[in-house]
GROMACS .gro file of C-alpha atoms in nm:
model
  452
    1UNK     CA    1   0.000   0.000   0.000
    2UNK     CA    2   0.143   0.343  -0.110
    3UNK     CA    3   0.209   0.562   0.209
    4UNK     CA    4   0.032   0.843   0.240
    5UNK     CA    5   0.157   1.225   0.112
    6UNK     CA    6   0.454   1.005  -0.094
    7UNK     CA    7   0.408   1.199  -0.399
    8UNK     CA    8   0.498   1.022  -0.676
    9UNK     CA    9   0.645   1.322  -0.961
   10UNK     CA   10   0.725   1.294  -1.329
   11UNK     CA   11   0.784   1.518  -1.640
   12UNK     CA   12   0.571   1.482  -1.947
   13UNK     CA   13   0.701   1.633  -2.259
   14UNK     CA   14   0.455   1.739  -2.452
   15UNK     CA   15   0.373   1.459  -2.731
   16UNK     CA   16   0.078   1.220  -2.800
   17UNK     CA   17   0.333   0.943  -2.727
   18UNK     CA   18   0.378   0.968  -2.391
   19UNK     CA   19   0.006   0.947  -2.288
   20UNK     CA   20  -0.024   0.558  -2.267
   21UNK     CA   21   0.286   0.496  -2.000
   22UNK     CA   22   0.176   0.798  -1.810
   23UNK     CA   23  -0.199   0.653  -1.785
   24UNK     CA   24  -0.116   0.312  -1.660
   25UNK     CA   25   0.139   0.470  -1.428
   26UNK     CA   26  -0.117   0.648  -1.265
   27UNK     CA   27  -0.341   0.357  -1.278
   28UNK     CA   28  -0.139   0.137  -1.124
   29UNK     CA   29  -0.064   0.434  -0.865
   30UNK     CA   30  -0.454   0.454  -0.789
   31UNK     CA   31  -0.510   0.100  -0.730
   32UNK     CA   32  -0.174   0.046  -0.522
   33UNK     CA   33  -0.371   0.317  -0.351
   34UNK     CA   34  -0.665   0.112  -0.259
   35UNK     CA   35  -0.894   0.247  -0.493
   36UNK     CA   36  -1.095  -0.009  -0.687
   37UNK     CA   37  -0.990  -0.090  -1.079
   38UNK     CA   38  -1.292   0.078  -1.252
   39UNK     CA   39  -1.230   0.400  -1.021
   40UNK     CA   40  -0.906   0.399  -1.169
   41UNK     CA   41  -1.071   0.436  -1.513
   42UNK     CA   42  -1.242   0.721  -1.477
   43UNK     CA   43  -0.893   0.898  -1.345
   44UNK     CA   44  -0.729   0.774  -1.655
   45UNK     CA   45  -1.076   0.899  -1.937
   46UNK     CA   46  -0.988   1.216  -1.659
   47UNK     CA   47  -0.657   1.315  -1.673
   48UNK     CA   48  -0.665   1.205  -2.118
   49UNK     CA   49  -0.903   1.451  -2.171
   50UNK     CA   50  -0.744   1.722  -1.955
   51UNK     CA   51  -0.405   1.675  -2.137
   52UNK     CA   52  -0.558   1.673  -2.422
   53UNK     CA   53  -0.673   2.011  -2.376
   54UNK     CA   54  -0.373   2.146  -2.258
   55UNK     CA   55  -0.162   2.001  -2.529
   56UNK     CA   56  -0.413   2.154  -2.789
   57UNK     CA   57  -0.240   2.432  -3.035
   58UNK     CA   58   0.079   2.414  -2.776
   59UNK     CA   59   0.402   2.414  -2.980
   60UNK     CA   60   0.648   2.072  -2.915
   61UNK     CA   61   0.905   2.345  -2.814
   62UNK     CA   62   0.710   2.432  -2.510
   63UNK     CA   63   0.815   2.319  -2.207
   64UNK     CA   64   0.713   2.011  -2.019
   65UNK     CA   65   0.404   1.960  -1.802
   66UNK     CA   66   0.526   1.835  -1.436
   67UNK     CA   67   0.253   1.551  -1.292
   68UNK     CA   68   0.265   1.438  -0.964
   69UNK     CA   69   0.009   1.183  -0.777
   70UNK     CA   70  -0.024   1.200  -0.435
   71UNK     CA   71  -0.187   0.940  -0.147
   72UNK     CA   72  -0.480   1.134   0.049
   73UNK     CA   73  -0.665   0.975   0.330
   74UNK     CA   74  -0.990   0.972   0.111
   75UNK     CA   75  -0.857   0.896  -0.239
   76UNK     CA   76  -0.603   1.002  -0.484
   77UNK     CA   77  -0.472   1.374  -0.585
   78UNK     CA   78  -0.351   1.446  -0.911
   79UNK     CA   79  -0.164   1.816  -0.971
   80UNK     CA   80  -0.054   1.896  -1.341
   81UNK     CA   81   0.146   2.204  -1.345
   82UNK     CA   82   0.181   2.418  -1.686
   83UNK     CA   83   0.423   2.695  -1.678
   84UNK     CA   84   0.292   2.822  -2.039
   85UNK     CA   85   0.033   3.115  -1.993
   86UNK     CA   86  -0.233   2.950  -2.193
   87UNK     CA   87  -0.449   2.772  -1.929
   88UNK     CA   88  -0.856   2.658  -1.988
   89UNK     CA   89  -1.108   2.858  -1.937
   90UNK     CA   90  -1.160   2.898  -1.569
   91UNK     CA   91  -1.541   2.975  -1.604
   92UNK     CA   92  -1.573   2.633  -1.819
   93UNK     CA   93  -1.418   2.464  -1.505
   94UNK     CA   94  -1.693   2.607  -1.289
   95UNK     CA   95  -1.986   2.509  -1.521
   96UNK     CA   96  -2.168   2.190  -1.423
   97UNK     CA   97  -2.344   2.155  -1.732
   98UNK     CA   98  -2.222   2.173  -2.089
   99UNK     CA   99  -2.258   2.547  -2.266
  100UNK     CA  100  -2.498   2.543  -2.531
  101UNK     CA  101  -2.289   2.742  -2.734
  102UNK     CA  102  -2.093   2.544  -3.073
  103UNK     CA  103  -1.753   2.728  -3.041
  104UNK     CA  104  -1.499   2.556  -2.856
  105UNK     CA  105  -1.749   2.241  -2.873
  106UNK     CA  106  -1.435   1.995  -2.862
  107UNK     CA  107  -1.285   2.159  -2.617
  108UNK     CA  108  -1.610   2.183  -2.364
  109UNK     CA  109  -1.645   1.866  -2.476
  110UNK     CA  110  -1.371   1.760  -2.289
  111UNK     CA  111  -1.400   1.919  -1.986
  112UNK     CA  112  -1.724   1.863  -1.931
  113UNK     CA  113  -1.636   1.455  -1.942
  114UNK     CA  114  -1.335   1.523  -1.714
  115UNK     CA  115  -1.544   1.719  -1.455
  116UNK     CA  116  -1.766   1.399  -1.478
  117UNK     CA  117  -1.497   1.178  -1.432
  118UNK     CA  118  -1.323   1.363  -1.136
  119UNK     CA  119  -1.465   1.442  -0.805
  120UNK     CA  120  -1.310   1.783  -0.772
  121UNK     CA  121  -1.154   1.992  -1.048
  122UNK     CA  122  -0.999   2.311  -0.965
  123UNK     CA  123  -0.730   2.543  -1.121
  124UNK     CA  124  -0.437   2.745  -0.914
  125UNK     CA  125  -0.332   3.046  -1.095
  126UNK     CA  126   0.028   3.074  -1.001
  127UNK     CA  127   0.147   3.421  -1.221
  128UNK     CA  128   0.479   3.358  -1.360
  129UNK     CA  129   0.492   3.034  -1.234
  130UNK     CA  130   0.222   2.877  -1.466
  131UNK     CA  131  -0.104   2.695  -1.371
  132UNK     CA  132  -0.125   2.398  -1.154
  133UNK     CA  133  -0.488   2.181  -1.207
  134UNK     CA  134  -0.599   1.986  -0.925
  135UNK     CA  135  -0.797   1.695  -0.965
  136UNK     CA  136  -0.928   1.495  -0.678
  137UNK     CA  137  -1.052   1.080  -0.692
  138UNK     CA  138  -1.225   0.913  -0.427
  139UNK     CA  139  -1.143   0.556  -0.386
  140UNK     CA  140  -1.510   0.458  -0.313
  141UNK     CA  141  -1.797   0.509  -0.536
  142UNK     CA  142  -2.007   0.804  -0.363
  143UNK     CA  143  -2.330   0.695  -0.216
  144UNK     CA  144  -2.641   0.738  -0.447
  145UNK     CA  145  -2.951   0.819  -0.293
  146UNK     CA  146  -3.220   0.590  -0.346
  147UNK     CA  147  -3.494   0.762  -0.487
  148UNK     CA  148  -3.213   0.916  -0.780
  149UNK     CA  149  -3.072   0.534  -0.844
  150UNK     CA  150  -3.120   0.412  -1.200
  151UNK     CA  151  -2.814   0.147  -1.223
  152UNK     CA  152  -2.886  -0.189  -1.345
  153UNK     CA  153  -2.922  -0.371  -1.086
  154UNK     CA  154  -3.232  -0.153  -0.995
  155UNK     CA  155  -3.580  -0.399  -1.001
  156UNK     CA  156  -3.857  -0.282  -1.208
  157UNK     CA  157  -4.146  -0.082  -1.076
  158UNK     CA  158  -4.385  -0.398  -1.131
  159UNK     CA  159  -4.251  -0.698  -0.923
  160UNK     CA  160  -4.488  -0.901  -1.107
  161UNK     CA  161  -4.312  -0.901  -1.431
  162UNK     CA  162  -4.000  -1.124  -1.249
  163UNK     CA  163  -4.023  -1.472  -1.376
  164UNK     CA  164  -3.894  -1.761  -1.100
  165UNK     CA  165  -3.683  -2.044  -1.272
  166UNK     CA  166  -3.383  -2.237  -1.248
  167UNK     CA  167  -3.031  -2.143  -1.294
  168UNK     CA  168  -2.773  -2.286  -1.524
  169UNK     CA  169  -2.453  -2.418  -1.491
  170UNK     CA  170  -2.260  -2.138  -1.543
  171UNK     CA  171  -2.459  -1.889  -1.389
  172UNK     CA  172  -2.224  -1.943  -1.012
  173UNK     CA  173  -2.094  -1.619  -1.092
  174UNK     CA  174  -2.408  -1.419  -1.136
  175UNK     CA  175  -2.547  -1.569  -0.792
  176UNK     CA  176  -2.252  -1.472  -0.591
  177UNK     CA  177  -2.223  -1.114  -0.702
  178UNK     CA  178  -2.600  -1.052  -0.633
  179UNK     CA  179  -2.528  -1.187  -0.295
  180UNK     CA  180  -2.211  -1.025  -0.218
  181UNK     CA  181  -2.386  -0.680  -0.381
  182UNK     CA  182  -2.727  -0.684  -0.198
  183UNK     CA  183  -2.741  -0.943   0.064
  184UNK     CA  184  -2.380  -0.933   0.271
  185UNK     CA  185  -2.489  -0.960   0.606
  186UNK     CA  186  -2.683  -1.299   0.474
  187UNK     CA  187  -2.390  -1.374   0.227
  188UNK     CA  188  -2.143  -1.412   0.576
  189UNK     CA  189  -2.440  -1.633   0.706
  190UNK     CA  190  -2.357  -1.934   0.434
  191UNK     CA  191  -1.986  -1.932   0.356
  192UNK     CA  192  -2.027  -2.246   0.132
  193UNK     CA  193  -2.222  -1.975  -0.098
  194UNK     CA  194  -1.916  -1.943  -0.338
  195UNK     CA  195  -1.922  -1.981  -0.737
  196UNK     CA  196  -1.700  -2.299  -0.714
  197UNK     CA  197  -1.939  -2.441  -0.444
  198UNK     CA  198  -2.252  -2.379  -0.595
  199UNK     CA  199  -2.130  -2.513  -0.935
  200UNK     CA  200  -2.006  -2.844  -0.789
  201UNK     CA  201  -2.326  -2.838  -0.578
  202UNK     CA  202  -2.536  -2.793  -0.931
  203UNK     CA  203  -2.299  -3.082  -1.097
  204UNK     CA  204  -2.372  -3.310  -0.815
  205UNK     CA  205  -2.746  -3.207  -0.868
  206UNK     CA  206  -2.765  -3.174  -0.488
  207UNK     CA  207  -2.900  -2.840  -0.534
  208UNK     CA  208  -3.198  -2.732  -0.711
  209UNK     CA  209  -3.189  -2.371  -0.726
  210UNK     CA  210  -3.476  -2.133  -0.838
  211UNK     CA  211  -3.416  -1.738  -0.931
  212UNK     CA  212  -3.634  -1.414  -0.992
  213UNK     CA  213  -3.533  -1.249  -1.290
  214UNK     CA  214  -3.634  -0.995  -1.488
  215UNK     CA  215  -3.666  -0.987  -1.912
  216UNK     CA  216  -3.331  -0.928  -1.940
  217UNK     CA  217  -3.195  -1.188  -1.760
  218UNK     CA  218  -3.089  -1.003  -1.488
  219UNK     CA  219  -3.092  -1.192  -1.120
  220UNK     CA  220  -3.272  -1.033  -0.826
  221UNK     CA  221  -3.365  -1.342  -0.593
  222UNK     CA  222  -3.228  -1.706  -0.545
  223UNK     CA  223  -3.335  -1.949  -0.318
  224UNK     CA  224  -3.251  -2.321  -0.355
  225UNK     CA  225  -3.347  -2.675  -0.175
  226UNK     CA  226  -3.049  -2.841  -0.108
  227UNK     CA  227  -3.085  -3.230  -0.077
  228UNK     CA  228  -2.879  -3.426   0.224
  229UNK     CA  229  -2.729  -3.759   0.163
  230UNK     CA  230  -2.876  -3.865   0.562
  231UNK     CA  231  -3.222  -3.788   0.437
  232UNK     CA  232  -3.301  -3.728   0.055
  233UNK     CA  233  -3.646  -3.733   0.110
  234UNK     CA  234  -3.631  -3.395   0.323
  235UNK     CA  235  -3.439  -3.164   0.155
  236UNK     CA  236  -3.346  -2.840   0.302
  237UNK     CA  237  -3.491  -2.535   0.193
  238UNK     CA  238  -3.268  -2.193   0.168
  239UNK     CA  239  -3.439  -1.892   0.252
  240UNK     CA  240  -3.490  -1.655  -0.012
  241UNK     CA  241  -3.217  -1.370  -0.103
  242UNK     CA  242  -3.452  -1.065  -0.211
  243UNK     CA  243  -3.336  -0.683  -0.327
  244UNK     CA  244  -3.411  -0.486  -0.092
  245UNK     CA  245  -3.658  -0.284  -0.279
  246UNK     CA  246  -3.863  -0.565  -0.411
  247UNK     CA  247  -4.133  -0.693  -0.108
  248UNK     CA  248  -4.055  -0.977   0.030
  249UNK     CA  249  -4.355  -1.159   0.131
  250UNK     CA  250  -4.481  -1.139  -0.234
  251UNK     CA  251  -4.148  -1.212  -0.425
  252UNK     CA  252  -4.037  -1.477  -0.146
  253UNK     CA  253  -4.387  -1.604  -0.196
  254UNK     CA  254  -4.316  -1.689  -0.546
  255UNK     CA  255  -3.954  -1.869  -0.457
  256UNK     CA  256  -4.105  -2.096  -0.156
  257UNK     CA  257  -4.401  -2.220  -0.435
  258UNK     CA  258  -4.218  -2.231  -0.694
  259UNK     CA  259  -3.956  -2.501  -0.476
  260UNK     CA  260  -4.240  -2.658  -0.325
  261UNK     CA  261  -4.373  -2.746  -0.661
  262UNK     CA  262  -3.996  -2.908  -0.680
  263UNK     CA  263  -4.018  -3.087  -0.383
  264UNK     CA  264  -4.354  -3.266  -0.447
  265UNK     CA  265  -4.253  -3.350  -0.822
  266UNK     CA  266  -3.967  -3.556  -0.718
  267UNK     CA  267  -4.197  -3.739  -0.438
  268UNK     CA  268  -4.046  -3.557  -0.086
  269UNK     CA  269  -4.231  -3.646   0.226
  270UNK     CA  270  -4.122  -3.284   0.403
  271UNK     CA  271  -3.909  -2.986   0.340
  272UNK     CA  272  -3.736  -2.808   0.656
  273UNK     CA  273  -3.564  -2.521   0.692
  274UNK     CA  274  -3.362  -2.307   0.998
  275UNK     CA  275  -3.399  -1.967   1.032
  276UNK     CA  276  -3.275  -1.645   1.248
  277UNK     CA  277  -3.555  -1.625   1.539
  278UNK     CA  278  -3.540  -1.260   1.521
  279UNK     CA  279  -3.649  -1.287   1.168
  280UNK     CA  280  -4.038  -1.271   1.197
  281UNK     CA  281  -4.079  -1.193   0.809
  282UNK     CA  282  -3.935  -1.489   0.697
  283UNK     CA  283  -4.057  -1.697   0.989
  284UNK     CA  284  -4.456  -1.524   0.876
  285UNK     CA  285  -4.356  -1.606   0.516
  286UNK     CA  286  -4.263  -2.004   0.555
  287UNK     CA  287  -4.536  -2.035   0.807
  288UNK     CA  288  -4.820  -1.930   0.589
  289UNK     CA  289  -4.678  -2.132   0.318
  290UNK     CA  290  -4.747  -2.467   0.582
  291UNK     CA  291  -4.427  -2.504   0.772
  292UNK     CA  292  -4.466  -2.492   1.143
  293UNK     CA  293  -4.205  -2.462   1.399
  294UNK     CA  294  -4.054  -2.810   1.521
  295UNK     CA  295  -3.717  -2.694   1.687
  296UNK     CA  296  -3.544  -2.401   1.849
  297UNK     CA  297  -3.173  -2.480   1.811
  298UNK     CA  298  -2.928  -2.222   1.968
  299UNK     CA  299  -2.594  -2.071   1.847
  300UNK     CA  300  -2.734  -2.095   1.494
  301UNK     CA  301  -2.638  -1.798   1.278
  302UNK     CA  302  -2.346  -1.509   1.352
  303UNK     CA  303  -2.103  -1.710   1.576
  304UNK     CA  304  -1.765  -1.672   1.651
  305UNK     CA  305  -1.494  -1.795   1.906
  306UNK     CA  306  -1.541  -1.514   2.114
  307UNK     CA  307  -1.917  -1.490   2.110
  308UNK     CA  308  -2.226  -1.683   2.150
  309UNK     CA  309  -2.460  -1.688   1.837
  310UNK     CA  310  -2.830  -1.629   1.792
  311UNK     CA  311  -3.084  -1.855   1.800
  312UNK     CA  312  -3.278  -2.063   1.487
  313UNK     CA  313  -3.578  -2.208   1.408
  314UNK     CA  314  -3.622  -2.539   1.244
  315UNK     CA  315  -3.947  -2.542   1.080
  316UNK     CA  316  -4.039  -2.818   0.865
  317UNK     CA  317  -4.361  -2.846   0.590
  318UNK     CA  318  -4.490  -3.238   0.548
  319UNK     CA  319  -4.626  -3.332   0.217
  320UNK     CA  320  -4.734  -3.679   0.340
  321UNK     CA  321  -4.895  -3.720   0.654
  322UNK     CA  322  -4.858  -4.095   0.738
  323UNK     CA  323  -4.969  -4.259   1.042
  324UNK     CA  324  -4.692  -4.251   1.310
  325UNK     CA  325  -4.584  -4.566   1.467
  326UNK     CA  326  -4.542  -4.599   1.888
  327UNK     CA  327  -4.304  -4.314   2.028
  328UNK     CA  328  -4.071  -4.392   2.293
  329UNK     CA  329  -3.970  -4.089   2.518
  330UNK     CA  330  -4.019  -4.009   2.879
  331UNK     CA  331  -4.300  -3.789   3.044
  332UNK     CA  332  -4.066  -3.466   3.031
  333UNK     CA  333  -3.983  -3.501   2.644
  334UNK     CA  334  -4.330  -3.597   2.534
  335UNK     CA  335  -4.466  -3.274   2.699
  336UNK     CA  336  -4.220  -3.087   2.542
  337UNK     CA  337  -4.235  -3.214   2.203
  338UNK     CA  338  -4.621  -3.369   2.142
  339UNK     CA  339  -4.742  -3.038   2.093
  340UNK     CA  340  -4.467  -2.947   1.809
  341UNK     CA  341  -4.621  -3.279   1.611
  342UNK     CA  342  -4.994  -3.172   1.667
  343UNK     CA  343  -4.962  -2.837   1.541
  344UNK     CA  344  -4.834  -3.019   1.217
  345UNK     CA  345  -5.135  -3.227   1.203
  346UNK     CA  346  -4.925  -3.521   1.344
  347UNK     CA  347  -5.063  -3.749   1.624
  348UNK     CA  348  -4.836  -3.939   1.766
  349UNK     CA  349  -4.889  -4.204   2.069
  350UNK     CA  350  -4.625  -4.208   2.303
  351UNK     CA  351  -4.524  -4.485   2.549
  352UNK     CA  352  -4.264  -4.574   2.760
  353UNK     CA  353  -4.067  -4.953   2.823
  354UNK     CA  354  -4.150  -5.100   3.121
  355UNK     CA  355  -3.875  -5.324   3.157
  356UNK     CA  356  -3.508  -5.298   3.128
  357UNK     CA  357  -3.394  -5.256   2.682
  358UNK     CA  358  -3.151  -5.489   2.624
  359UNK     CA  359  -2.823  -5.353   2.432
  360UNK     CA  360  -2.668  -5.554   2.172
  361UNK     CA  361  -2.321  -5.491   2.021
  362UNK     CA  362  -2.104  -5.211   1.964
  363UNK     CA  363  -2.328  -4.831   1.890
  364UNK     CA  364  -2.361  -4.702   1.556
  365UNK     CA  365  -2.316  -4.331   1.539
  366UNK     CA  366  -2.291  -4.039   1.265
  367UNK     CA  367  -2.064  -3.793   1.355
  368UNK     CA  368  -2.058  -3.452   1.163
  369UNK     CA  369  -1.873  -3.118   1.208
  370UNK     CA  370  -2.022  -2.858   0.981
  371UNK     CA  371  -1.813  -2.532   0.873
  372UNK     CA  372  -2.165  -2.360   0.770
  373UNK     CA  373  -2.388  -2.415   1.052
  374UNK     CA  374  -2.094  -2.389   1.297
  375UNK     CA  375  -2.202  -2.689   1.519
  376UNK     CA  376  -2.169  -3.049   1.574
  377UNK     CA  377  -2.395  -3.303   1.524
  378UNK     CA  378  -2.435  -3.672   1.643
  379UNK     CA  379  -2.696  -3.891   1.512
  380UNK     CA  380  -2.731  -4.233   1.761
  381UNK     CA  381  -2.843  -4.522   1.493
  382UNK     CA  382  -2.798  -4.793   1.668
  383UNK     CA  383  -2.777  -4.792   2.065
  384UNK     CA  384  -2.522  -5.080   2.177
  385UNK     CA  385  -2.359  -5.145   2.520
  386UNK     CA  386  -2.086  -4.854   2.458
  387UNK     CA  387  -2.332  -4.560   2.388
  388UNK     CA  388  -2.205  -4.322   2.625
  389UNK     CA  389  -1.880  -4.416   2.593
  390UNK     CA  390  -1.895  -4.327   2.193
  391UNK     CA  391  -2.123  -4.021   2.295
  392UNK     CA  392  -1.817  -3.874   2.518
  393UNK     CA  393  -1.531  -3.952   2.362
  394UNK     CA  394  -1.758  -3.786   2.008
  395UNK     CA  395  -1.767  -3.469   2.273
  396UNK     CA  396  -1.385  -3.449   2.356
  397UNK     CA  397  -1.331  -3.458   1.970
  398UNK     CA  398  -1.559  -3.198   1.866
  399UNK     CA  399  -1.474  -2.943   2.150
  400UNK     CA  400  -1.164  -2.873   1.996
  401UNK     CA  401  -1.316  -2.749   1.699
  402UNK     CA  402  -1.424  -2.377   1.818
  403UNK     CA  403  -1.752  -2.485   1.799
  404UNK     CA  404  -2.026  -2.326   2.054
  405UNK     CA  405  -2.179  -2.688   2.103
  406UNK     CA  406  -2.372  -2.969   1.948
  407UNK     CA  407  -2.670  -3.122   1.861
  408UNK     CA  408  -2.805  -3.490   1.906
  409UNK     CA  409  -3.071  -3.634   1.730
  410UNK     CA  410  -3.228  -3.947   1.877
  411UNK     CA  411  -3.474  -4.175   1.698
  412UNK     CA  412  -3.798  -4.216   1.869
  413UNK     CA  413  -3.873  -4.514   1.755
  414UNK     CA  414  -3.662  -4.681   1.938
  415UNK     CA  415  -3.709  -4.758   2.367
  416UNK     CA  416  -3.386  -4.667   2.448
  417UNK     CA  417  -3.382  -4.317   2.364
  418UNK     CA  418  -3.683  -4.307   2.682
  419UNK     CA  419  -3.476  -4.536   2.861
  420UNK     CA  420  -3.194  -4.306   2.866
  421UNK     CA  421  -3.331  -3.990   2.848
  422UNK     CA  422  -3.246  -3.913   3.235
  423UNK     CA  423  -2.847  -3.996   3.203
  424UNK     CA  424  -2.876  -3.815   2.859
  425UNK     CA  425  -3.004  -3.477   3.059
  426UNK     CA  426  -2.723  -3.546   3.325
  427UNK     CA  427  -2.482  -3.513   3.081
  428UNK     CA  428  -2.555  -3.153   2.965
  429UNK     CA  429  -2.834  -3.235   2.681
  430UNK     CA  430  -3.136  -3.022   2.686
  431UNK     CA  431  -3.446  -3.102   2.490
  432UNK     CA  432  -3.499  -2.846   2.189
  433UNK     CA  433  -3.737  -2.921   1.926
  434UNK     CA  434  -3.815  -3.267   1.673
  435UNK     CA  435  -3.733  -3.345   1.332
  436UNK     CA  436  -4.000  -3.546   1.149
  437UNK     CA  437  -3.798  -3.699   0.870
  438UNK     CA  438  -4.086  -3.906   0.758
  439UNK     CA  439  -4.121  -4.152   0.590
  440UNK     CA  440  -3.975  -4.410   0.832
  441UNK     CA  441  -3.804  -4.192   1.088
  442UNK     CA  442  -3.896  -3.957   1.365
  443UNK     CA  443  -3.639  -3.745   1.562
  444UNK     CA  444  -3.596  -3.576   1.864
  445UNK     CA  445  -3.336  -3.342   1.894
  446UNK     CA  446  -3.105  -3.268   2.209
  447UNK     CA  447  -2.855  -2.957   2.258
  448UNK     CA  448  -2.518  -2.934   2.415
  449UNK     CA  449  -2.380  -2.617   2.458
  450UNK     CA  450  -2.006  -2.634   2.491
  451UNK     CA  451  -1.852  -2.345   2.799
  452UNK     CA  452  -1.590  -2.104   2.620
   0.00000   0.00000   0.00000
């Protein structure tokens, strides 16, 4: 990074030829500078058309121009000093608009682009000495207001003319930048979100996206169900990425049915999702479209190794509401959980064993550590003698990940996880939600927060 006040001087004699090297010196000077490549481009149209002018009816015997760049703490300042007499016009400098008048039209011409270009122009009368021109460059793009902002990616003034779709292959790209451009603070939410990601993702047709676009192809939504080898047959819905001028509930609206209509073509018993807590538009806008809330998982979204995250909601939406088989859990758990299942419609029984559950061989568990969701996960399939053994020595592992703590997802189908629910609680576990992964599965889930 170029130190700041270090000017950086040359001398330009006064030919055509020199232009180019002088250009991508001070290119390269702006973006050594910090200042992003197509800022630098409108210095370099800039300073082109203001040598231009200067050079105009000048005789090669005249002396040199002396250029210097210089390192400000808001951008980059450029001073061109003349020592001929001749200088511009100083009340063409001061006109924001282009004279009307045809004389000179090349010349205004030029300035007005270069006053454009610039964010200050101004001209030092120096006598003898010549004239110096000072022209200033931010290194940010100013702030546009909102109600004057015509780029392209502005939405139309009828939502309703957006078509929902797919995306193609090579279309990673176009996803990202929307993100990145109008959605950051959700774009740090899902890291995986990058173009090589969602390409592989698309290859490995684990991902069916869907997109609001306009006519012209241009991307203002995405939302996507992403299928999970544990459970194909619930896939996990994203939640929609709107600009933030369209409405939400309508466009998101569009998205959710549009995904739905996925989900039920390829035969999916139930579609879940997790959400911020805080976020009662999106929560309002999956609910009405018949998810309901199964889970409250905490440390979901925004943390870090040096503080605790915010809480989610896992809502799910059945498609196919089969008839449940026996539920094992004790009194605590079923109060907590039965009415998660009825407000889905579900009615399950619930019972507990009577007698002592046999264990039979070594446990079967499914261990996970996921960068996105920043937790842990451990999914009990087969309870044998060494369960808690497995489930500790699973906890010393994780731990040393950074993670703030991990969930456990019990099937309650089977006695044991009733049967154990008691030493389960002793060891830190607390009872947060259910995930119906129907067909053929119903889970309860468990959280462990780990102490930093």
């Amino acid at each position: 990074m170029i130190p700041f006040q270090e000017p950086l001087a040359v001398t330009l004699p006064r030919h055509p030829a020199f232009f180019p090297p002088l250009l991508t010196m001070g290119t390269s000077f702006f973006i050594n500078s910090g200042g992003a490549r197509n800022r630098s481009l409108r210095m370099e149209l800039a300073l082109e058309e203001l040598l231009l002018a200067l050079f105009r009816e000048t005789p090669h015997a005249a002396p040199p121009l002396e250029i210097s760049f210089r390192r400000a703490p808001l951008g980059v300042r450029v001073i061109i000093t003349d020592s001929e007499q001749r200088h511009l016009d100083p009340l063409m400098l001061q006109n924001e608009e282009l004279p009307p008048t045809p004389d000179f039209l090349e010349e205004k011409l030029g300035i007005f682009l270069m006053k454009k270009m610039a964010d200050l122009v101004s001209l030092h009368q120096r006598g003898e000495a010549g004239n110096a021109y000072h022209l200033f460059f931010s290194l940010e793009e100013p702030p546009v207001p909102k109600e004057l902002s015509k780029t392209k990616g502005s939405p139309p003034g009828d939502y309703r003319v957006l078509q929902v779709g797919s995306l193609r292959s090579g279309e990673a790209g176009k996803i990202t930048a929307f993100l990145q451009e109008f959605c950051p603070d959700s774009f740090r939410q899902v890291p995986w979100l990058s173009p090589e990601k969602i390409r592989n993702l698309l290859l490995s047709e684990k991902l069916v996206p869907s997109t609001l676009r306009n006519k012209e192809e241009e991307i203002f939504g995405f939302s996507g169900l992403l299928y999970q080898e544990e459970n194909p047959q619930a896939p996990h819905m994203l939640c929609p990425w709107i600009h933030p001028e369209l409405p939400f509930a309508e466009t998101g609206g569009q998205m959710l049915s549009y995904l739905l209509d996925q989900a039920d073509s390829r035969g999916c018993s139930a579609v879940n999702s997790l959400l911020p807590s805080g976020e009662t538009s999106q929560i309002d806008l999956f609910l009405k479209h018949g998810f309901f809330q199964c889970a409250r998982i905490p440390d979901c979204f925004d943390f870090t190794r040096h503080a605790p995250g915010k809480t989610g909601d896992l809502l799910c939406r059945i498609s196919r509401k089969e008839s449940l088989p026996p539920l094992f859990a004790d009194w605590e758990d079923q109060r907590r959980i039965e009415p998660l299942l009825r407000s889905a419609g579900l009615f399950p029984a619930f019972t507990i064993p009577q007698l002592d559950t046999p264990l039979f061989g070594r446990s079967v568990l499914h261990i996970t550590a996921s960068g996105e969701e920043l937790r842990g996960e451990i999914r009990i399939l087969h309870f044998g003698v060494d369960v808690f053994l497995q489930i500790r020595q699973a906890l010393k592992h994780l731990r040393k990940l950074g993670i703030p703590g991990v969930l456990l997802k019990l099937p309650l189908e089977k006695p044991q996880t009733a049967a154990f629910a008691e030493k389960i609680h002793e060891m830190g576990f607390n009872t947060c939600g259910v995930m119906p992964n129907l067909p053929g599965s119903m889970e309860m889930l468990l959280y462990l927060p780990f102490k930093p």
